[in-house]
XYZ file of C-alpha atoms in Angstrom:
409
model
C -28.660 -1.422 -3.973
C -25.266 -1.614 -2.281
C -24.202 1.768 -0.960
C -20.476 2.511 -0.983
C -18.651 5.774 -0.505
C -16.816 7.352 -3.401
C -13.227 6.081 -3.499
C -11.652 9.482 -2.928
C -7.982 8.758 -3.568
C -8.637 6.821 -6.783
C -10.971 9.526 -8.083
C -8.335 12.168 -7.311
C -5.671 10.156 -9.131
C -7.938 9.538 -12.099
C -8.762 13.239 -12.356
C -5.208 14.576 -12.373
C -2.470 11.972 -12.857
C -2.422 11.915 -16.669
C -2.063 15.691 -16.964
C 0.253 16.508 -14.043
C 3.727 17.630 -15.067
C 5.277 16.161 -11.905
C 3.298 13.212 -10.590
C 4.609 12.750 -7.075
C 1.271 11.366 -5.951
C 2.003 7.977 -7.540
C 2.578 5.168 -5.050
C 4.465 2.735 -7.271
C 8.225 2.484 -7.454
C 9.359 4.031 -10.741
C 8.084 1.720 -13.449
C 10.253 -0.586 -15.523
C 9.818 -2.123 -18.959
C 10.187 -5.753 -19.961
C 13.545 -4.816 -21.503
C 14.578 -3.260 -18.175
C 13.715 -6.512 -16.410
C 15.799 -8.426 -18.901
C 18.748 -6.101 -18.290
C 18.396 -6.542 -14.516
C 18.318 -10.321 -14.776
C 21.391 -12.377 -13.938
C 20.629 -14.125 -17.223
C 20.278 -11.178 -19.633
C 20.005 -13.533 -22.604
C 16.768 -14.983 -21.273
C 13.477 -13.909 -22.810
C 10.665 -12.975 -20.371
C 7.952 -13.967 -22.850
C 9.836 -16.688 -24.698
C 7.401 -19.508 -23.966
C 4.375 -17.283 -24.668
C 5.001 -16.645 -28.365
C 3.857 -20.131 -29.341
C 1.203 -20.444 -26.622
C -2.446 -20.156 -27.550
C -3.848 -17.196 -25.633
C -6.659 -18.924 -23.798
C -7.823 -17.920 -20.317
C -4.756 -19.755 -19.062
C -4.422 -21.096 -15.532
C -7.490 -19.795 -13.728
C -5.802 -19.542 -10.317
C -2.459 -18.388 -11.689
C 0.260 -20.443 -13.330
C 1.994 -23.138 -11.336
C 5.251 -21.305 -11.921
C 3.997 -18.030 -10.442
C 2.193 -19.584 -7.470
C 5.221 -21.743 -6.658
C 7.534 -18.735 -6.820
C 5.256 -16.757 -4.495
C 4.892 -19.713 -2.124
C 8.677 -19.965 -1.904
C 8.930 -16.260 -1.038
C 6.398 -16.662 1.785
C 8.163 -19.804 3.037
C 11.456 -18.090 3.895
C 12.248 -18.302 7.629
C 9.034 -20.112 8.430
C 8.739 -23.509 10.146
C 6.075 -24.692 7.698
C 6.389 -23.956 3.950
C 3.355 -22.411 2.261
C 1.890 -24.697 -0.435
C 1.365 -23.140 -3.902
C -2.312 -24.103 -3.685
C -2.655 -21.621 -0.815
C -2.167 -18.738 -3.252
C -4.720 -17.242 -5.636
C -3.439 -14.889 -8.355
C -5.697 -11.914 -9.143
C -5.726 -8.857 -11.434
C -3.977 -6.549 -8.968
C -4.104 -6.348 -5.175
C -7.203 -4.180 -5.402
C -9.214 -7.172 -6.621
C -7.450 -9.432 -4.132
C -8.599 -7.139 -1.309
C -12.126 -6.897 -2.673
C -12.526 -10.652 -3.174
C -11.276 -11.398 0.302
C -13.581 -8.879 1.953
C -16.541 -9.927 -0.201
C -15.908 -13.543 0.798
C -15.343 -13.067 4.521
C -17.554 -10.176 5.610
C -21.295 -9.612 5.748
C -24.139 -8.124 7.786
C -23.793 -8.788 11.495
C -19.996 -8.953 11.367
C -17.700 -6.537 13.137
C -14.409 -5.507 11.504
C -11.484 -3.621 13.041
C -9.358 -1.676 10.558
C -5.949 -0.039 11.019
C -6.243 3.691 10.227
C -5.343 5.838 8.344
C -5.046 3.504 5.400
C -6.245 2.791 1.884
C -9.968 3.563 1.865
C -10.927 0.256 0.252
C -9.965 -1.593 3.426
C -12.730 0.012 5.509
C -15.279 1.266 2.979
C -15.804 -2.120 1.318
C -16.591 -3.966 4.599
C -18.997 -1.179 5.540
C -20.726 -1.470 2.145
C -21.170 -5.205 2.741
C -23.110 -4.530 5.930
C -20.351 -4.956 8.497
C -19.859 -2.615 11.432
C -16.358 -1.145 11.075
C -14.270 0.227 13.951
C -11.210 2.294 13.034
C -8.105 1.393 15.032
C -6.291 4.709 14.846
C -2.519 4.852 14.855
C -0.976 7.719 16.805
C 1.064 10.289 14.881
C 2.502 11.687 18.113
C 3.897 8.218 18.777
C 5.344 7.671 15.301
C 2.052 6.317 13.877
C 2.173 3.400 16.316
C -0.817 1.256 17.222
C -2.080 0.854 20.789
C -2.637 -2.828 21.597
C -4.764 -2.062 24.646
C -7.056 -0.105 22.352
C -7.309 -3.105 20.031
C -8.447 -5.306 22.911
C -11.075 -2.738 23.872
C -12.409 -2.683 20.288
C -12.941 -6.436 20.081
C -16.557 -7.606 20.360
C -18.156 -11.064 20.439
C -18.950 -10.701 16.698
C -15.541 -9.387 15.604
C -14.727 -11.359 12.449
C -11.649 -9.670 11.065
C -8.727 -7.421 12.014
C -7.342 -5.543 8.997
C -3.827 -4.088 9.026
C -1.612 -2.519 6.378
C 2.139 -3.094 6.664
C 4.077 -1.108 5.469
C 1.368 1.502 5.725
C -0.158 3.782 3.129
C -0.085 6.827 3.452
C 2.361 7.266 6.354
C 5.176 4.904 5.374
C 5.165 3.584 8.951
C 5.697 -0.056 9.833
C 4.015 -2.264 12.387
C 7.051 -3.670 14.235
C 7.510 -7.384 14.741
C 6.627 -7.402 18.434
C 3.346 -5.587 17.730
C 2.504 -7.970 14.879
C 3.032 -10.928 17.185
C 0.744 -9.419 19.828
C -1.944 -8.662 17.236
C -1.875 -12.280 16.120
C -1.980 -13.611 19.682
C -4.899 -11.316 20.510
C -6.746 -12.535 17.411
C -5.956 -16.172 18.190
C -7.614 -15.894 21.610
C -10.966 -15.161 19.934
C -10.437 -17.035 16.612
C -10.490 -13.749 14.678
C -9.060 -13.592 11.166
C -6.060 -11.295 10.626
C -5.804 -9.790 7.134
C -2.686 -7.801 6.285
C -2.436 -5.775 3.088
C 1.296 -6.227 2.387
C 1.280 -4.526 -0.995
C 4.323 -2.361 -0.091
C 6.295 -5.311 1.220
C 9.288 -5.902 0.916
C 10.298 -2.299 0.164
C 12.043 -1.464 3.456
C 14.457 1.438 3.050
C 15.043 2.649 6.622
C 15.074 -0.642 8.526
C 16.931 -3.902 7.877
C 16.251 -7.553 8.722
C 18.914 -7.211 11.436
C 16.706 -4.776 13.392
C 14.458 -6.210 16.112
C 11.526 -4.164 14.817
C 11.806 -5.551 11.260
C 8.387 -7.052 10.495
C 7.915 -10.440 8.914
C 4.894 -11.341 6.837
C 1.992 -12.273 9.100
C 1.903 -15.636 7.306
C 5.090 -16.555 9.157
C 3.601 -16.142 12.646
C 2.110 -19.593 13.055
C -1.590 -18.683 13.070
C -3.783 -20.433 10.508
C -6.315 -17.582 10.253
C -3.831 -15.173 8.690
C -4.290 -13.817 5.188
C -2.160 -11.437 3.124
C -2.500 -9.678 -0.195
C 0.320 -8.435 -2.375
C 1.013 -7.102 -5.827
C 3.579 -6.448 -8.540
C 2.735 -2.720 -8.542
C 4.447 -1.035 -5.591
C 7.687 -2.766 -4.627
C 8.182 -4.436 -8.002
C 7.544 -1.487 -10.401
C 5.083 -3.377 -12.603
C 1.666 -1.791 -12.062
C 0.902 -2.145 -15.771
C 0.722 -5.927 -15.740
C -2.095 -5.956 -13.125
C -0.966 -8.942 -11.075
C -1.776 -9.379 -7.396
C -2.513 -12.293 -5.091
C -4.175 -13.606 -1.953
C -2.175 -15.975 0.258
C -3.381 -17.683 3.401
C -2.498 -20.453 5.815
C -6.194 -21.381 5.690
C -6.807 -23.217 2.409
C -10.584 -22.852 2.792
C -10.215 -19.060 2.455
C -8.448 -19.491 -0.885
C -11.156 -21.880 -2.085
C -13.922 -19.469 -1.068
C -12.198 -16.529 -2.778
C -11.654 -18.622 -5.913
C -15.358 -19.420 -5.986
C -16.343 -15.756 -5.567
C -13.842 -14.749 -8.222
C -15.859 -16.681 -10.839
C -18.315 -13.775 -10.757
C -15.647 -11.146 -11.466
C -12.537 -11.754 -13.557
C -11.951 -15.361 -14.491
C -8.171 -15.270 -14.745
C -5.090 -13.107 -15.127
C -3.716 -12.592 -18.637
C -1.120 -15.201 -19.573
C 1.153 -12.366 -20.702
C 0.900 -10.651 -17.312
C 1.457 -13.922 -15.475
C 4.582 -14.605 -17.547
C 6.097 -11.188 -16.846
C 5.370 -11.495 -13.113
C 6.908 -14.969 -13.023
C 10.039 -13.671 -14.714
C 10.311 -10.645 -12.393
C 9.967 -12.750 -9.235
C 12.303 -15.506 -10.381
C 15.569 -15.857 -8.387
C 17.569 -14.592 -11.365
C 15.678 -11.244 -11.424
C 14.003 -10.431 -8.113
C 17.126 -9.543 -6.143
C 18.375 -7.012 -8.685
C 14.889 -5.529 -9.079
C 14.430 -5.070 -5.341
C 17.948 -3.724 -4.937
C 17.217 -1.150 -7.647
C 13.977 -0.052 -5.955
C 15.342 0.032 -2.408
C 18.314 2.123 -3.528
C 15.954 4.445 -5.402
C 13.808 4.759 -2.267
C 16.866 5.552 -0.125
C 18.150 8.152 -2.591
C 14.796 9.880 -2.963
C 13.999 9.678 0.742
C 17.219 11.603 1.475
C 16.258 14.259 -1.079
C 12.781 14.664 0.410
C 14.142 14.704 3.968
C 16.584 17.485 3.071
C 13.736 19.506 1.550
C 11.513 19.145 4.605
C 14.321 19.996 7.006
C 15.011 23.205 5.076
C 11.311 24.147 4.977
C 10.308 23.410 8.562
C 8.535 26.759 8.659
C 5.957 25.297 6.243
C 5.956 21.514 6.667
C 6.767 18.628 8.984
C 6.416 14.854 9.093
C 6.996 11.590 10.859
C 9.714 10.012 8.747
C 8.549 6.969 6.809
C 10.505 3.745 7.272
C 9.280 1.684 4.341
C 7.141 1.728 1.225
C 6.906 4.593 -1.219
C 4.788 7.226 0.538
C 5.176 9.990 3.093
C 2.426 11.867 4.934
C 3.565 15.486 5.179
C 1.730 18.237 7.056
C 1.758 21.782 5.662
C 0.930 24.690 7.946
C 1.093 28.430 8.380
C 2.091 29.737 11.755
C 1.052 26.421 13.281
C -2.349 26.311 11.582
C -2.950 23.548 9.023
C -3.525 24.712 5.476
C -6.572 23.673 3.514
C -4.879 20.659 1.926
C -7.399 20.333 -0.930
C -6.952 23.976 -1.889
C -3.182 23.628 -1.482
C -3.011 20.601 -3.790
C -5.282 22.171 -6.407
C -3.432 25.498 -6.426
C -0.018 23.845 -6.467
C -1.015 21.632 -9.390
C -2.537 24.507 -11.344
C 0.479 26.787 -10.934
C 3.383 24.347 -11.026
C 2.173 20.994 -12.342
C 3.178 19.275 -9.070
C 0.649 16.665 -7.996
C 0.129 15.585 -4.366
C -2.834 13.820 -2.706
C -4.817 15.814 -0.087
C -4.982 13.958 3.216
C -8.296 15.195 4.615
C -10.147 14.307 1.395
C -8.502 10.987 0.591
C -7.553 9.547 3.999
C -9.802 11.296 6.474
C -13.492 11.878 6.931
C -13.327 15.573 6.175
C -12.519 16.379 9.800
C -9.157 14.610 10.095
C -5.727 15.130 8.544
C -6.218 18.757 7.610
C -3.018 20.097 6.083
C -1.639 16.647 5.247
C -0.623 15.560 1.783
C 0.582 12.192 0.610
C 3.779 12.331 -1.400
C 4.851 9.353 -3.496
C 8.607 9.838 -3.573
C 9.943 6.651 -5.209
C 9.512 8.031 -8.705
C 12.395 8.792 -11.053
C 14.846 10.906 -9.046
C 14.859 13.772 -11.516
C 11.047 14.005 -11.313
C 11.200 14.331 -7.535
C 14.011 16.896 -7.692
C 12.201 19.033 -10.258
C 8.915 18.754 -8.352
C 10.521 19.864 -5.098
C 12.235 22.776 -6.847
C 8.856 23.873 -8.196
C 7.306 23.403 -4.741
C 10.047 25.539 -3.157
C 9.317 28.346 -5.584
C 5.594 28.064 -4.838
C 6.193 28.201 -1.091
C 8.154 31.427 -1.592
C 5.802 33.083 -4.062
C 2.327 31.540 -3.872
C 1.893 29.974 -0.460
C 0.212 33.096 0.917
C -2.743 32.386 -1.401
C -3.493 29.045 0.267
C -6.118 29.353 3.043
C -5.711 27.797 6.465
C -8.282 25.696 8.311
C -10.080 27.726 10.924
C -11.280 26.062 14.081
C -15.030 25.725 14.307
C -16.645 27.904 16.891
C -17.815 25.990 19.936
C -21.285 26.552 21.388
């Protein structure tokens, strides 16, 4: 029997997100409806599902419609010397299945995997469950959650199969800058190691622009065939409910292998979901949708930043630069609070939902006091949640225990 650790963050979300009054644990940009998409479109008279009404609802295109895969291929072909063919993309029910299929296909006993950390637990727990030896490549909070390339080189072994990165990163909102990405790829190329980047929060960059030298491109643009990315309609595109994700790679054999493995899971994506995704990513819609979400991220980021600056006695952070999440540390007199107790008490008394860092992104010994905040929700939800949090910090914070250092022998 395959042994895999409980998926802590998803179990936490499942337990509380439907009953929380203020869900600021959610990682998606504030959701939109099909009517909202139509209103955002440069062609508001168009119908997102027009061609579906008379279409028989079969399994549809098993690998994703030609329209959707071509649209995605065009997005990955911007500013690259070699366009990405549509056949190098496999559409999946969400990025979570894209990640799983890729790892299931590539990794097995005897393999060594290096994984960027902290990150979404799936990216390191699934390889471990498949029998791989996983090394965590830990980013440094004191250095703005940056990665140490010398450390990466020290982690590489003769059997290293895969380097996994997450850019922009969950939960910190940090980015891996372009120069670092290029060095990761060159390091991998020297040993023919695959580079897999979970780009599910791309292209939601709110505190860096394409004019900045650090602005990261997709790893698919870096000229190395053994690069693979996953993405989704959930985070940057506000459409978690349609369950559309994808795997894209310069190596066609990876796509073929994942397509073969996928036959044992979900055969295809719903034609309805595929149609909505195709409409949202079309040139007539995508720019307005992204502009809406980036502006929302900027607005809400400023609100959260103002709150943290005015409550430095209780919390601090490394400012996120992209994505939808921030990793905020709560403390008392310099000692980290028990983040699980803090989140549970806060939710019980105010209805504000955060994600505890030590439970959902650490191993029980790391990230004490940290909570993940998903701040690209509706602005009024964030404002009301922070007002409730401010009241709690004034009136109930003394009830939250701190983490005491273990006695040393």
